Amino acid sequence: MTNTKKTQASSEREPDDDVTTEADGAPGPMEVLREARAQLAELTGMAAETVSSFERTEDGWELEIEVLEMARVPDTMSLLASYQVSLDPYGVLTGYRRIRRYERGRSESAHGQ
């Protein structure tokens, strides 16, 4: 007897969620996002919190990832940083750099900071 019952998680997913590669074998956008966050966390030792920008380029992918650099109490005083991350077309991290650092509770001014 075969169990055909789907789990709640699998039934809630969109059909394209399971497609992680494109026709040429390169990873799709969701896989690139997951891999970029994991690779940056491994290299820096800091947890990736969010991806604030994501773009396919001629050379691969460019992302901006927010990471928690220093936890403080209260949490609104924690230090976060934005990292610009470059990946090749296959999702391999080729470089990163910190582009800004800020307290969680601070918003950017109209002139950048």
PDB file of C-alpha atoms in Angstrom:
ATOM      1  CA  MET A   1       0.000   0.000   0.000  1.00  0.00           C
ATOM      2  CA  THR A   2       1.395   3.377  -1.005  1.00  0.00           C
ATOM      3  CA  ASN A   3       0.935   6.434   1.159  1.00  0.00           C
ATOM      4  CA  THR A   4      -0.209   9.230  -1.145  1.00  0.00           C
ATOM      5  CA  LYS A   5      -0.904  11.813   1.560  1.00  0.00           C
ATOM      6  CA  LYS A   6       1.036  15.051   0.983  1.00  0.00           C
ATOM      7  CA  THR A   7       2.585  16.918   3.855  1.00  0.00           C
ATOM      8  CA  GLN A   8       1.183  20.333   4.610  1.00  0.00           C
ATOM      9  CA  ALA A   9       4.467  22.033   3.648  1.00  0.00           C
ATOM     10  CA  SER A  10       4.677  20.346   0.264  1.00  0.00           C
ATOM     11  CA  SER A  11       1.042  21.046  -0.580  1.00  0.00           C
ATOM     12  CA  GLU A  12       1.431  24.758   0.249  1.00  0.00           C
ATOM     13  CA  ARG A  13       4.430  25.254  -2.030  1.00  0.00           C
ATOM     14  CA  GLU A  14       4.019  26.685  -5.468  1.00  0.00           C
ATOM     15  CA  PRO A  15       4.908  24.246  -8.269  1.00  0.00           C
ATOM     16  CA  ASP A  16       7.949  26.319  -9.296  1.00  0.00           C
ATOM     17  CA  ASP A  17       9.415  26.249  -5.744  1.00  0.00           C
ATOM     18  CA  ASP A  18      10.995  22.864  -6.437  1.00  0.00           C
ATOM     19  CA  VAL A  19      12.628  24.015  -9.689  1.00  0.00           C
ATOM     20  CA  THR A  20      16.065  25.178  -8.608  1.00  0.00           C
ATOM     21  CA  THR A  21      17.906  24.957 -11.906  1.00  0.00           C
ATOM     22  CA  GLU A  22      17.478  26.633 -15.243  1.00  0.00           C
ATOM     23  CA  ALA A  23      17.609  25.017 -18.677  1.00  0.00           C
ATOM     24  CA  ASP A  24      21.410  25.378 -18.905  1.00  0.00           C
ATOM     25  CA  GLY A  25      21.929  23.679 -15.533  1.00  0.00           C
ATOM     26  CA  ALA A  26      22.661  26.935 -13.707  1.00  0.00           C
ATOM     27  CA  PRO A  27      20.857  27.478 -10.397  1.00  0.00           C
ATOM     28  CA  GLY A  28      17.617  29.441 -10.423  1.00  0.00           C
ATOM     29  CA  PRO A  29      17.062  32.642  -8.432  1.00  0.00           C
ATOM     30  CA  MET A  30      15.828  30.964  -5.221  1.00  0.00           C
ATOM     31  CA  GLU A  31      18.797  28.602  -5.114  1.00  0.00           C
ATOM     32  CA  VAL A  32      21.185  31.514  -5.737  1.00  0.00           C
ATOM     33  CA  LEU A  33      19.615  33.418  -2.811  1.00  0.00           C
ATOM     34  CA  ARG A  34      19.968  30.440  -0.464  1.00  0.00           C
ATOM     35  CA  GLU A  35      23.543  29.740  -1.520  1.00  0.00           C
ATOM     36  CA  ALA A  36      24.624  33.392  -1.301  1.00  0.00           C
ATOM     37  CA  ARG A  37      23.317  33.685   2.273  1.00  0.00           C
ATOM     38  CA  ALA A  38      24.965  30.409   3.304  1.00  0.00           C
ATOM     39  CA  GLN A  39      28.324  31.219   1.678  1.00  0.00           C
ATOM     40  CA  LEU A  40      28.482  34.727   3.166  1.00  0.00           C
ATOM     41  CA  ALA A  41      27.602  33.406   6.633  1.00  0.00           C
ATOM     42  CA  GLU A  42      30.299  30.746   6.364  1.00  0.00           C
ATOM     43  CA  LEU A  43      32.962  33.226   5.245  1.00  0.00           C
ATOM     44  CA  THR A  44      32.144  35.994   7.732  1.00  0.00           C
ATOM     45  CA  GLY A  45      30.859  33.940  10.659  1.00  0.00           C
ATOM     46  CA  MET A  46      27.842  36.272  10.837  1.00  0.00           C
ATOM     47  CA  ALA A  47      24.202  35.391  10.305  1.00  0.00           C
ATOM     48  CA  ALA A  48      22.576  36.722   7.153  1.00  0.00           C
ATOM     49  CA  GLU A  49      19.284  38.353   8.114  1.00  0.00           C
ATOM     50  CA  THR A  50      17.762  39.556   4.846  1.00  0.00           C
ATOM     51  CA  VAL A  51      18.499  40.056   1.185  1.00  0.00           C
ATOM     52  CA  SER A  52      17.698  43.672   0.369  1.00  0.00           C
ATOM     53  CA  SER A  53      18.610  43.607  -3.321  1.00  0.00           C
ATOM     54  CA  PHE A  54      19.048  40.882  -5.891  1.00  0.00           C
ATOM     55  CA  GLU A  55      19.960  41.248  -9.562  1.00  0.00           C
ATOM     56  CA  ARG A  56      21.157  39.080 -12.433  1.00  0.00           C
ATOM     57  CA  THR A  57      24.083  40.676 -14.279  1.00  0.00           C
ATOM     58  CA  GLU A  58      26.159  39.818 -17.344  1.00  0.00           C
ATOM     59  CA  ASP A  59      28.759  38.269 -15.013  1.00  0.00           C
ATOM     60  CA  GLY A  60      26.372  36.368 -12.733  1.00  0.00           C
ATOM     61  CA  TRP A  61      24.495  37.799  -9.750  1.00  0.00           C
ATOM     62  CA  GLU A  62      24.771  40.847  -7.463  1.00  0.00           C
ATOM     63  CA  LEU A  63      23.101  40.883  -4.062  1.00  0.00           C
ATOM     64  CA  GLU A  64      22.981  43.139  -1.043  1.00  0.00           C
ATOM     65  CA  ILE A  65      22.687  41.118   2.146  1.00  0.00           C
ATOM     66  CA  GLU A  66      22.045  42.484   5.633  1.00  0.00           C
ATOM     67  CA  VAL A  67      23.919  40.690   8.423  1.00  0.00           C
ATOM     68  CA  LEU A  68      23.907  40.981  12.196  1.00  0.00           C
ATOM     69  CA  GLU A  69      27.415  42.109  13.147  1.00  0.00           C
ATOM     70  CA  MET A  70      26.919  42.682  16.866  1.00  0.00           C
ATOM     71  CA  ALA A  71      23.897  41.816  19.006  1.00  0.00           C
ATOM     72  CA  ARG A  72      23.097  44.362  21.711  1.00  0.00           C
ATOM     73  CA  VAL A  73      20.401  44.924  24.305  1.00  0.00           C
ATOM     74  CA  PRO A  74      17.971  46.341  23.459  1.00  0.00           C
ATOM     75  CA  ASP A  75      17.826  44.750  20.010  1.00  0.00           C
ATOM     76  CA  THR A  76      17.236  48.144  18.385  1.00  0.00           C
ATOM     77  CA  MET A  77      20.852  49.005  19.267  1.00  0.00           C
ATOM     78  CA  SER A  78      22.289  45.907  17.540  1.00  0.00           C
ATOM     79  CA  LEU A  79      24.798  46.618  14.759  1.00  0.00           C
ATOM     80  CA  LEU A  80      23.855  45.483  11.280  1.00  0.00           C
ATOM     81  CA  ALA A  81      25.822  45.758   8.065  1.00  0.00           C
ATOM     82  CA  SER A  82      25.007  45.623   4.370  1.00  0.00           C
ATOM     83  CA  TYR A  83      27.302  43.521   2.244  1.00  0.00           C
ATOM     84  CA  GLN A  84      27.519  43.661  -1.532  1.00  0.00           C
ATOM     85  CA  VAL A  85      27.933  40.079  -2.720  1.00  0.00           C
ATOM     86  CA  SER A  86      28.957  38.950  -6.201  1.00  0.00           C
ATOM     87  CA  LEU A  87      28.339  35.456  -7.516  1.00  0.00           C
ATOM     88  CA  ASP A  88      29.181  33.799 -10.811  1.00  0.00           C
ATOM     89  CA  PRO A  89      26.365  32.467 -13.053  1.00  0.00           C
ATOM     90  CA  TYR A  90      26.451  29.162 -11.132  1.00  0.00           C
ATOM     91  CA  GLY A  91      25.954  30.734  -7.710  1.00  0.00           C
ATOM     92  CA  VAL A  92      29.553  30.538  -6.469  1.00  0.00           C
ATOM     93  CA  LEU A  93      30.522  33.555  -4.386  1.00  0.00           C
ATOM     94  CA  THR A  94      33.303  35.463  -6.130  1.00  0.00           C
ATOM     95  CA  GLY A  95      33.558  38.452  -3.803  1.00  0.00           C
ATOM     96  CA  TYR A  96      31.933  40.516  -1.087  1.00  0.00           C
ATOM     97  CA  ARG A  97      32.466  43.827   0.677  1.00  0.00           C
ATOM     98  CA  ARG A  98      30.784  45.709   3.487  1.00  0.00           C
ATOM     99  CA  ILE A  99      29.161  48.830   2.108  1.00  0.00           C
ATOM    100  CA  ARG A 100      27.612  50.255   5.277  1.00  0.00           C
ATOM    101  CA  ARG A 101      27.164  49.611   8.978  1.00  0.00           C
ATOM    102  CA  TYR A 102      24.274  50.878  11.093  1.00  0.00           C
ATOM    103  CA  GLU A 103      22.229  50.382  14.253  1.00  0.00           C
ATOM    104  CA  ARG A 104      19.061  48.360  13.754  1.00  0.00           C
ATOM    105  CA  GLY A 105      16.847  51.155  15.078  1.00  0.00           C
ATOM    106  CA  ARG A 106      18.272  53.852  12.776  1.00  0.00           C
ATOM    107  CA  SER A 107      16.815  54.709   9.406  1.00  0.00           C
ATOM    108  CA  GLU A 108      18.834  56.131   6.534  1.00  0.00           C
ATOM    109  CA  SER A 109      18.644  59.828   5.797  1.00  0.00           C
ATOM    110  CA  ALA A 110      17.778  61.133   2.343  1.00  0.00           C
ATOM    111  CA  HIS A 111      21.518  61.595   1.612  1.00  0.00           C
ATOM    112  CA  GLY A 112      22.550  57.994   2.334  1.00  0.00           C
ATOM    113  CA  GLN A 113      23.321  58.197   6.052  1.00  0.00           C
TER     114      GLN A 113
END
